[in-house]
Amino acid sequence: MNNNKTAPPPHIDSGALGIEKSGIDYVPLSQRHGKAWHLAPVWFSGTAHLLTFAVGFVGPAVGLNLVWTLIASVLGLSLGIFFSAFHSTQGPQLGLPQMVQSRPQFGYYGAVLIFAVVVLVYVVQGVSTVLVSGPSLTATTGLSGNMALIITVLVGVATAVIGYKFIHRLGRWVTYAFLVVFAVLTVEVLFRVELPAGSFSLSGFSWTPFLLQFGVCAGYLIGWAPFVSDVSRYLPPSVGVRRSFWWTAGGMWLGAAWLIGLGAVLAIAYPAIASTGDIVGTVMAAGDAGFNGLGKLAAFTAVPGLLYFTGVCFYSASLTLCSIADTFGMLRRPAARIGFVGVIGAGTLAVSLLAGDNLIEQLGILLPFVLSILAPWTAINLVDFYVVRRGRYSVREIFNPSGIYGRWSWRGLLAYVSGMVVMIPFISTTVWQGPIAEMLGGADISPFIGLPVAGVLYLLLSRSLNLDEERALIVQMDKDIDRDVDEGQAVGGQTTYAH
């Protein structure tokens, strides 16, 4: 381990608009700030936008009526929010970004496999958000389609470059504006929109579309599990696990349930528009049914949330790419984060310009895919944090390739691969339909098989860990780490800079 001290650069803190100088560095206690409730607007604004609204279209598009769409959505969101909110609590306790925390479970080099998988998730989320934000800007400002996509990506890049403080501040601004306008729209919809007969009938239930809507909603929120510690890691550990969990869960729940429910109502009330995947057109039609101009105002008010979440996607993607580069000793300076923001922004723009138009169909395919590849990881990570190691980790050793967590951790890798393998018979996609999925009428329940298998197997394999010896080493290795980091001492292979 390199323990050479290097002088930190001058401390510059210019408030919310000051560019974050940290990369995947450990955040010492002297630099922690904020309160647990600050997480609520971050994740309310992260869900209160038209991409979430589009998730409510999926159930009606495959034949579910309103009541079964709402039931499937509530159950799916409840599952997804459980995992993401528990991941959020890890940030204040460890002071590290989310994905680098996977090294104790998968090993210093083994975790790179998980990092690469998660980068795919960021691309899916980022492209989906850009593909909704672009048409929203076009419809409300008159910009050309390609120009709207470019502006969306540029704003996302700027948000990600400025970093953590600005993300939190912007989340509050977006929340306040959204609450006012969409509260008016929702009241107008509840009193004026007419729903077809049978919208609340419990008859005609079908497993396949129900499980699709359930999986889309669960995958939508579990898809944020790799993000959440990234925007909670500067909070002091004194916020506690319980408060950080509930403030994260509360913000996510309100935003997601509100927008998905509203989306489902309008997809059924305006089937001709919704069936084309025209999310913005559906919102505008519903708003203008109340009074002229409300629809355009609502669509425009939802744009900042989309731009904001695009920035969050780019921010977290850059931290994961930093983790990959750090593993191989490349680009360890925190400034590399800014370069990676540009890389992920350019890639997202390229994919968005080439993507097809049918976003609702794509969401029905991509979000269950996101859930499938994340389910084993989230189970392993949470089991390790809450059950096996109980939050006790050495930050120095997480950055040490020859440390106590090893280069490759066969326990985590075996549990992850096993979770993926057992899902194969249950997968149902246009590319592959497993035999059990076929017996279930095409319903894809694979993630709900892989998740418990990976978690339980990892727990059993971890029984051979010598945790008493590990904990004794943690105390020794991380002694005075906060003082050392404040003085600019290297942690593992990277030098920490004041923020």
Coordinates of C-alpha atoms in Angstrom, one line a residue:
M1 CA 0.0 0.0 0.0
N2 CA 1.3 3.4 -0.9
N3 CA 1.2 5.6 2.2
N4 CA 3.2 8.5 0.8
K5 CA 1.8 11.9 1.6
T6 CA 1.1 14.5 -1.1
A7 CA 0.0 18.0 -0.5
P8 CA -3.7 18.5 -1.4
P9 CA -4.6 21.4 -3.7
P10 CA -6.0 24.6 -2.2
H11 CA -9.4 24.1 -0.8
I12 CA -12.0 25.8 -3.0
D13 CA -15.7 25.6 -2.1
S14 CA -17.8 27.9 -4.3
G15 CA -21.2 26.5 -3.1
A16 CA -23.7 24.6 -5.2
L17 CA -22.0 25.7 -8.5
G18 CA -18.5 24.7 -7.5
I19 CA -17.2 21.8 -9.5
E20 CA -16.7 18.6 -7.3
K21 CA -13.1 17.7 -7.1
S22 CA -13.5 14.2 -5.7
G23 CA -13.6 11.0 -7.8
I24 CA -14.2 7.7 -6.1
D25 CA -12.3 9.0 -3.0
Y26 CA -13.3 8.3 0.5
V27 CA -15.1 11.3 2.0
P28 CA -13.6 12.0 5.5
L29 CA -15.9 13.0 8.3
S30 CA -14.6 16.6 8.2
Q31 CA -16.2 17.0 4.8
R32 CA -19.5 15.4 5.5
H33 CA -22.6 17.7 5.5
G34 CA -26.3 17.6 5.0
K35 CA -29.4 16.0 6.6
A36 CA -31.2 12.8 5.9
W37 CA -34.2 14.6 4.5
H38 CA -32.1 16.0 1.7
L39 CA -32.4 12.5 0.1
A40 CA -36.1 12.9 -0.4
P41 CA -36.1 15.7 -3.1
V42 CA -33.1 14.0 -4.8
W43 CA -35.1 10.9 -5.4
F44 CA -38.5 12.5 -5.8
S45 CA -37.1 14.6 -8.7
G46 CA -35.3 11.5 -9.9
T47 CA -38.6 9.7 -10.4
A48 CA -41.1 12.6 -11.0
H49 CA -40.6 12.9 -14.8
L50 CA -42.1 11.6 -18.0
L51 CA -39.9 8.5 -18.2
T52 CA -41.6 7.3 -15.0
F53 CA -44.9 8.3 -16.6
A54 CA -44.1 6.1 -19.5
V55 CA -43.8 3.1 -17.2
G56 CA -47.5 3.4 -16.5
F57 CA -48.2 2.9 -20.2
V58 CA -46.8 -0.6 -20.3
G59 CA -49.6 -2.5 -18.5
P60 CA -52.4 -1.0 -20.6
A61 CA -50.3 -1.6 -23.8
V62 CA -50.3 -5.4 -23.1
G63 CA -54.0 -5.6 -22.1
L64 CA -54.1 -4.9 -18.4
N65 CA -57.0 -2.8 -17.1
L66 CA -56.4 0.1 -14.7
V67 CA -56.9 -1.7 -11.4
W68 CA -54.6 -4.6 -12.3
T69 CA -52.0 -2.1 -13.7
L70 CA -52.1 -0.2 -10.4
I71 CA -51.8 -3.3 -8.3
A72 CA -48.9 -4.7 -10.3
S73 CA -47.2 -1.3 -10.1
V74 CA -47.6 -0.9 -6.4
L75 CA -46.2 -4.4 -5.7
G76 CA -43.3 -4.0 -8.2
L77 CA -42.4 -0.6 -6.7
S78 CA -42.5 -2.0 -3.2
L79 CA -40.0 -4.6 -4.2
G80 CA -37.7 -2.3 -6.1
I81 CA -37.7 0.5 -3.5
F82 CA -36.7 -2.0 -0.7
F83 CA -33.4 -2.7 -2.4
S84 CA -32.6 0.8 -3.6
A85 CA -33.3 2.5 -0.3
F86 CA -31.2 0.0 1.6
H87 CA -28.3 0.7 -0.8
S88 CA -28.8 4.4 -0.1
T89 CA -28.0 3.9 3.6
Q90 CA -24.5 2.5 2.7
G91 CA -23.2 5.9 1.4
P92 CA -23.3 7.8 4.7
Q93 CA -21.8 4.8 6.6
L94 CA -18.9 4.2 4.2
G95 CA -18.4 7.5 2.6
L96 CA -17.8 5.8 -0.8
P97 CA -19.6 5.6 -4.1
Q98 CA -21.9 2.7 -4.6
M99 CA -20.1 0.4 -7.0
V100 CA -16.6 0.5 -5.5
Q101 CA -18.2 -1.0 -2.4
S102 CA -18.6 -4.2 -4.4
R103 CA -14.9 -5.0 -4.1
P104 CA -15.2 -6.8 -0.7
Q105 CA -17.8 -9.2 -2.2
F106 CA -16.2 -9.8 -5.6
G107 CA -12.5 -9.0 -5.1
Y108 CA -10.4 -6.1 -6.4
Y109 CA -10.3 -7.4 -10.0
G110 CA -13.4 -9.5 -9.8
A111 CA -15.6 -6.4 -9.2
V112 CA -14.6 -5.1 -12.6
L113 CA -17.0 -7.7 -14.1
I114 CA -19.8 -6.2 -12.1
F115 CA -18.7 -2.6 -12.9
A116 CA -19.0 -3.5 -16.7
V117 CA -22.5 -4.9 -16.3
V118 CA -23.6 -1.8 -14.4
V119 CA -22.2 0.5 -17.1
L120 CA -24.8 -1.1 -19.4
V121 CA -27.5 -0.2 -16.9
Y122 CA -26.4 3.4 -16.9
V123 CA -26.5 3.4 -20.7
V124 CA -30.1 2.0 -20.7
Q125 CA -31.2 4.5 -18.1
G126 CA -29.5 7.4 -19.8
V127 CA -30.7 6.7 -23.3
S128 CA -34.3 6.1 -22.1
T129 CA -34.3 9.5 -20.3
V130 CA -32.8 11.3 -23.3
L131 CA -35.4 9.7 -25.6
V132 CA -38.2 11.1 -23.5
S133 CA -36.6 14.5 -22.7
G134 CA -35.8 15.2 -26.4
P135 CA -39.4 15.0 -27.7
S136 CA -40.6 17.0 -24.6
L137 CA -38.3 19.8 -25.5
T138 CA -39.3 19.7 -29.1
A139 CA -43.0 19.8 -28.2
T140 CA -42.8 22.6 -25.7
T141 CA -40.0 24.8 -27.3
G142 CA -40.1 24.0 -31.0
L143 CA -36.5 22.8 -31.2
S144 CA -35.7 20.2 -33.8
G145 CA -35.5 16.6 -32.6
N146 CA -31.8 16.2 -32.9
M147 CA -31.1 19.6 -31.3
A148 CA -33.3 18.7 -28.4
L149 CA -31.4 15.5 -27.9
I150 CA -28.1 17.3 -28.0
I151 CA -29.3 20.0 -25.5
T152 CA -30.5 17.2 -23.1
V153 CA -27.1 15.5 -23.2
L154 CA -25.2 18.8 -22.8
V155 CA -27.3 19.8 -19.7
G156 CA -26.8 16.3 -18.3
V157 CA -23.1 16.5 -18.8
A158 CA -22.9 20.0 -17.2
T159 CA -24.9 18.7 -14.2
A160 CA -22.7 15.7 -13.8
V161 CA -19.5 17.7 -14.1
I162 CA -20.5 20.2 -11.4
G163 CA -21.3 17.2 -9.3
Y164 CA -22.7 16.3 -5.9
K165 CA -23.7 19.6 -4.3
F166 CA -25.4 20.9 -7.5
I167 CA -27.3 17.6 -7.9
H168 CA -28.8 18.0 -4.5
R169 CA -29.6 21.7 -5.0
L170 CA -31.1 21.1 -8.4
G171 CA -33.2 18.2 -7.1
R172 CA -34.9 20.6 -4.6
W173 CA -35.6 23.2 -7.3
V174 CA -37.1 20.5 -9.6
T175 CA -39.2 19.1 -6.8
Y176 CA -40.8 22.5 -5.9
A177 CA -41.8 23.3 -9.5
F178 CA -43.1 19.9 -10.2
L179 CA -45.3 19.7 -7.1
V180 CA -47.2 22.8 -8.0
V181 CA -47.9 22.1 -11.7
F182 CA -48.5 18.4 -11.5
A183 CA -50.8 18.7 -8.5
V184 CA -53.0 20.9 -10.6
L185 CA -52.8 18.5 -13.5
T186 CA -53.6 15.5 -11.3
V187 CA -56.7 17.1 -9.8
E188 CA -57.8 18.1 -13.2
V189 CA -57.4 14.5 -14.5
L190 CA -59.2 13.0 -11.5
F191 CA -62.3 15.2 -12.0
R192 CA -62.5 15.5 -15.8
V193 CA -61.0 12.4 -17.4
E194 CA -63.5 9.7 -18.2
L195 CA -62.4 6.1 -18.0
P196 CA -63.9 3.2 -20.0
A197 CA -66.2 0.6 -18.3
G198 CA -64.3 -2.2 -16.6
S199 CA -61.3 -0.1 -15.6
F200 CA -61.7 -1.2 -12.0
S201 CA -62.9 -4.7 -12.6
L202 CA -61.0 -7.5 -11.0
S203 CA -62.1 -10.0 -13.6
G204 CA -60.1 -10.9 -16.7
F205 CA -56.8 -11.3 -14.8
S206 CA -53.8 -12.6 -16.8
W207 CA -50.5 -13.5 -15.3
T208 CA -48.3 -12.6 -18.3
P209 CA -49.1 -8.9 -18.6
F210 CA -49.4 -8.6 -14.8
L211 CA -45.9 -9.9 -14.3
L212 CA -44.6 -7.7 -17.1
Q213 CA -45.9 -4.6 -15.4
F214 CA -44.7 -5.9 -12.0
G215 CA -41.2 -6.6 -13.4
V216 CA -41.0 -3.3 -15.2
C217 CA -41.8 -1.4 -12.0
A218 CA -39.5 -3.4 -9.9
G219 CA -36.7 -3.2 -12.4
Y220 CA -37.2 0.6 -12.7
L221 CA -36.4 1.2 -9.1
I222 CA -33.9 -1.6 -8.7
G223 CA -32.2 0.0 -11.7
W224 CA -31.3 2.9 -9.4
A225 CA -29.5 0.7 -6.8
P226 CA -26.1 1.4 -8.4
F227 CA -26.8 5.2 -8.1
V228 CA -28.0 5.8 -4.6
S229 CA -24.8 5.8 -2.5
D230 CA -23.2 8.2 -5.0
V231 CA -25.6 10.9 -3.9
S232 CA -25.6 10.0 -0.2
R233 CA -21.9 9.5 0.5
Y234 CA -21.3 13.1 1.7
L235 CA -23.9 12.8 4.4
P236 CA -22.5 12.2 7.9
P237 CA -23.0 8.7 9.3
S238 CA -25.0 10.2 12.2
V239 CA -28.0 10.4 9.8
G240 CA -28.4 6.7 10.6
V241 CA -29.6 3.7 8.5
R242 CA -33.2 4.1 9.4
R243 CA -33.6 7.8 8.5
S244 CA -31.6 7.6 5.3
F245 CA -33.6 4.5 4.3
W246 CA -37.0 6.1 4.8
W247 CA -36.2 9.5 3.3
T248 CA -34.9 7.7 0.2
A249 CA -37.8 5.4 0.0
G250 CA -40.3 8.2 0.7
G251 CA -39.0 10.4 -2.1
M252 CA -38.8 7.5 -4.6
W253 CA -42.2 6.1 -3.7
L254 CA -44.1 9.4 -4.0
G255 CA -42.5 10.3 -7.3
A256 CA -42.8 6.8 -8.9
A257 CA -46.2 5.9 -7.7
W258 CA -47.7 9.2 -8.6
L259 CA -46.3 9.3 -12.1
I260 CA -46.8 5.7 -12.9
G261 CA -50.4 5.8 -11.6
L262 CA -51.1 9.0 -13.6
G263 CA -49.5 7.5 -16.7
A264 CA -51.7 4.4 -16.4
V265 CA -54.9 6.5 -16.1
L266 CA -54.0 8.6 -19.1
A267 CA -52.9 5.6 -21.2
I268 CA -56.4 4.1 -20.7
A269 CA -58.2 7.4 -21.1
Y270 CA -56.4 8.4 -24.3
P271 CA -55.6 5.0 -26.0
A272 CA -55.3 6.4 -29.5
I273 CA -52.4 8.7 -28.5
A274 CA -50.8 6.5 -25.9
S275 CA -50.7 3.5 -28.3
T276 CA -48.3 5.4 -30.5
G277 CA -45.9 5.9 -27.6
D278 CA -46.5 9.7 -27.6
I279 CA -45.9 10.4 -23.9
V280 CA -45.8 14.2 -24.3
G281 CA -48.9 14.2 -26.5
T282 CA -50.8 12.3 -23.9
V283 CA -49.9 14.7 -21.2
M284 CA -50.7 17.7 -23.3
A285 CA -54.1 16.3 -24.3
A286 CA -55.0 15.6 -20.7
G287 CA -53.9 19.0 -19.5
D288 CA -55.7 20.9 -22.2
A289 CA -58.9 19.0 -21.5
G290 CA -59.0 21.1 -18.3
F291 CA -57.9 24.5 -19.6
N292 CA -55.9 25.5 -22.6
G293 CA -52.2 25.7 -21.9
L294 CA -52.0 23.4 -18.9
G295 CA -50.9 20.5 -21.0
K296 CA -47.9 22.4 -22.5
L297 CA -47.0 23.8 -19.1
A298 CA -47.1 20.3 -17.5
A299 CA -45.0 18.8 -20.3
F300 CA -42.5 21.7 -20.0
T301 CA -42.4 21.4 -16.2
A302 CA -41.5 17.7 -16.5
V303 CA -38.4 18.5 -18.6
P304 CA -36.1 19.7 -15.8
G305 CA -36.7 16.4 -14.0
L306 CA -35.6 14.5 -17.1
L307 CA -32.5 16.8 -17.6
Y308 CA -31.7 16.4 -13.9
F309 CA -31.9 12.6 -14.0
T310 CA -29.8 12.5 -17.2
G311 CA -27.2 14.3 -15.1
V312 CA -27.4 11.8 -12.3
C313 CA -27.0 8.9 -14.8
F314 CA -23.9 10.5 -16.2
Y315 CA -22.5 11.3 -12.8
S316 CA -22.8 7.7 -11.5
A317 CA -21.6 6.3 -14.8
S318 CA -18.5 8.4 -14.5
L319 CA -17.8 7.1 -11.0
T320 CA -18.1 3.5 -12.1
L321 CA -15.8 4.2 -15.0
C322 CA -13.4 5.8 -12.5
S323 CA -13.6 2.5 -10.5
I324 CA -12.7 0.5 -13.5
A325 CA -9.7 2.8 -14.4
D326 CA -8.6 2.8 -10.7
T327 CA -8.5 -1.0 -10.7
F328 CA -5.8 -1.0 -13.5
G329 CA -3.9 1.9 -12.1
M330 CA -5.0 4.3 -14.8
L331 CA -6.3 7.9 -14.5
R332 CA -6.4 7.9 -10.7
R333 CA -6.7 11.7 -10.4
P334 CA -10.2 12.9 -9.5
A335 CA -10.2 15.1 -12.6
A336 CA -10.6 11.8 -14.6
R337 CA -14.2 11.8 -13.5
I338 CA -14.9 14.9 -15.7
G339 CA -13.4 13.1 -18.8
F340 CA -15.5 10.1 -18.2
V341 CA -18.6 12.3 -18.0
G342 CA -17.8 13.4 -21.5
V343 CA -17.3 9.9 -22.7
I344 CA -20.6 8.6 -21.3
G345 CA -22.4 11.7 -22.6
A346 CA -21.1 11.2 -26.1
G347 CA -22.0 7.5 -26.1
T348 CA -25.5 8.2 -24.8
L349 CA -26.0 10.8 -27.5
A350 CA -24.8 8.5 -30.3
V351 CA -27.1 5.6 -29.1
S352 CA -30.1 8.0 -28.7
L353 CA -29.7 9.4 -32.2
L354 CA -29.7 5.8 -33.6
A355 CA -32.5 4.5 -31.3
G356 CA -36.0 3.6 -32.5
D357 CA -39.1 5.5 -31.8
N358 CA -41.2 2.9 -29.8
L359 CA -40.0 3.7 -26.3
I360 CA -42.9 1.9 -24.6
E361 CA -42.0 -1.4 -26.3
Q362 CA -38.3 -0.8 -25.5
L363 CA -39.1 -0.2 -21.8
G364 CA -41.0 -3.4 -21.7
I365 CA -37.9 -5.2 -22.9
L366 CA -35.1 -3.2 -21.3
L367 CA -36.3 -2.7 -17.7
P368 CA -36.9 -6.5 -17.0
F369 CA -33.4 -7.0 -18.5
V370 CA -32.0 -4.4 -16.1
L371 CA -33.7 -6.2 -13.2
S372 CA -32.3 -9.5 -14.4
I373 CA -28.6 -8.4 -14.4
L374 CA -28.9 -6.4 -11.2
A375 CA -30.9 -8.8 -9.1
P376 CA -27.9 -11.2 -8.2
W377 CA -25.6 -8.2 -7.5
T378 CA -28.0 -6.3 -5.2
A379 CA -28.7 -9.5 -3.2
I380 CA -25.0 -10.3 -2.7
N381 CA -24.1 -6.7 -1.9
L382 CA -26.9 -6.2 0.7
V383 CA -26.4 -9.6 2.3
D384 CA -22.8 -8.8 2.7
F385 CA -23.4 -5.4 4.1
Y386 CA -26.3 -6.2 6.5
V387 CA -25.8 -9.8 7.4
V388 CA -22.3 -11.0 6.8
R389 CA -20.0 -8.1 7.5
R390 CA -22.6 -5.8 9.1
G391 CA -21.2 -2.6 7.7
R392 CA -17.6 -3.2 8.9
Y393 CA -15.2 -2.6 6.1
S394 CA -11.7 -1.2 5.7
V395 CA -11.7 1.7 3.3
R396 CA -8.0 1.4 2.8
E397 CA -8.2 -2.3 1.9
I398 CA -11.0 -1.6 -0.6
F399 CA -8.4 0.3 -2.6
N400 CA -5.6 -2.2 -2.0
P401 CA -5.3 -5.0 -4.7
S402 CA -3.2 -7.1 -2.3
G403 CA -5.5 -6.4 0.7
I404 CA -7.8 -8.6 2.8
Y405 CA -10.6 -8.7 0.2
G406 CA -8.3 -10.3 -2.4
R407 CA -7.9 -9.9 -6.1
W408 CA -10.8 -12.3 -6.9
S409 CA -13.4 -13.3 -4.4
W410 CA -14.8 -16.7 -5.5
R411 CA -17.7 -16.5 -3.1
G412 CA -19.3 -13.4 -4.7
L413 CA -18.5 -14.4 -8.3
L414 CA -19.8 -17.9 -7.9
A415 CA -23.0 -16.6 -6.2
Y416 CA -23.5 -14.1 -9.0
V417 CA -23.0 -16.6 -11.9
S418 CA -25.2 -19.1 -10.1
G419 CA -27.9 -16.5 -9.8
M420 CA -27.7 -15.7 -13.5
V421 CA -27.7 -19.4 -14.6
V422 CA -30.8 -20.4 -12.6
M423 CA -32.7 -17.6 -14.3
I424 CA -32.2 -19.0 -17.8
P425 CA -35.2 -21.3 -17.8
F426 CA -37.5 -18.5 -16.5
I427 CA -36.4 -15.8 -19.0
S428 CA -39.0 -14.7 -21.6
T429 CA -37.8 -12.3 -24.3
T430 CA -38.0 -11.9 -28.0
V431 CA -34.6 -13.5 -28.2
W432 CA -35.0 -16.5 -25.8
Q433 CA -37.9 -18.1 -24.0
G434 CA -37.0 -20.6 -21.3
P435 CA -39.1 -23.7 -20.9
I436 CA -40.6 -22.7 -17.5
A437 CA -41.4 -19.2 -18.9
E438 CA -43.2 -20.9 -21.8
M439 CA -45.2 -23.1 -19.3
L440 CA -46.2 -19.9 -17.5
G441 CA -47.6 -18.4 -20.7
G442 CA -44.6 -16.3 -21.5
A443 CA -44.3 -14.6 -18.0
D444 CA -40.8 -13.7 -17.1
I445 CA -40.1 -14.3 -13.4
S446 CA -36.4 -14.9 -13.8
P447 CA -35.1 -12.1 -11.5
F448 CA -37.3 -13.3 -8.6
I449 CA -35.5 -16.6 -8.9
G450 CA -32.0 -15.3 -9.3
L451 CA -32.2 -12.8 -6.5
P452 CA -32.8 -15.2 -3.6
V453 CA -30.6 -17.9 -5.0
A454 CA -27.6 -15.5 -5.3
G455 CA -28.3 -14.0 -1.9
V456 CA -28.7 -17.3 0.0
L457 CA -25.8 -19.0 -1.8
Y458 CA -23.5 -16.0 -0.9
L459 CA -24.6 -16.2 2.7
L460 CA -23.8 -19.9 2.9
L461 CA -20.4 -19.5 1.2
S462 CA -19.5 -16.6 3.5
R463 CA -19.7 -18.9 6.6
S464 CA -16.1 -19.8 5.9
L465 CA -14.9 -16.2 6.2
N466 CA -12.7 -15.5 9.3
L467 CA -14.6 -12.3 10.3
D468 CA -13.0 -11.9 13.7
E469 CA -9.5 -11.7 12.1
E470 CA -10.8 -9.4 9.4
R471 CA -12.4 -7.0 11.9
A472 CA -9.2 -6.9 13.9
L473 CA -7.3 -5.9 10.7
I474 CA -9.9 -3.3 9.8
V475 CA -9.3 -1.5 13.1
Q476 CA -5.6 -1.6 12.5
M477 CA -5.7 -0.6 8.8
D478 CA -8.2 2.3 9.1
K479 CA -6.8 3.9 12.3
D480 CA -6.6 7.6 11.8
I481 CA -7.9 7.4 8.2
D482 CA -9.9 10.6 8.5
R483 CA -6.9 12.6 9.8
D484 CA -4.7 11.1 7.1
V485 CA -7.2 11.9 4.3
D486 CA -7.6 15.5 5.5
E487 CA -3.8 15.8 5.2
G488 CA -3.9 14.5 1.7
Q489 CA -2.4 11.1 2.3
A490 CA -3.0 8.4 -0.2
V491 CA -5.7 5.8 0.5
G492 CA -4.8 2.6 -1.2
G493 CA -3.5 3.6 -4.7
Q494 CA -5.2 7.0 -4.9
T495 CA -4.5 10.4 -3.4
T496 CA -7.5 12.1 -1.8
Y497 CA -8.1 15.8 -2.4
A498 CA -10.1 18.2 -0.3
H499 CA -13.6 18.9 -1.6

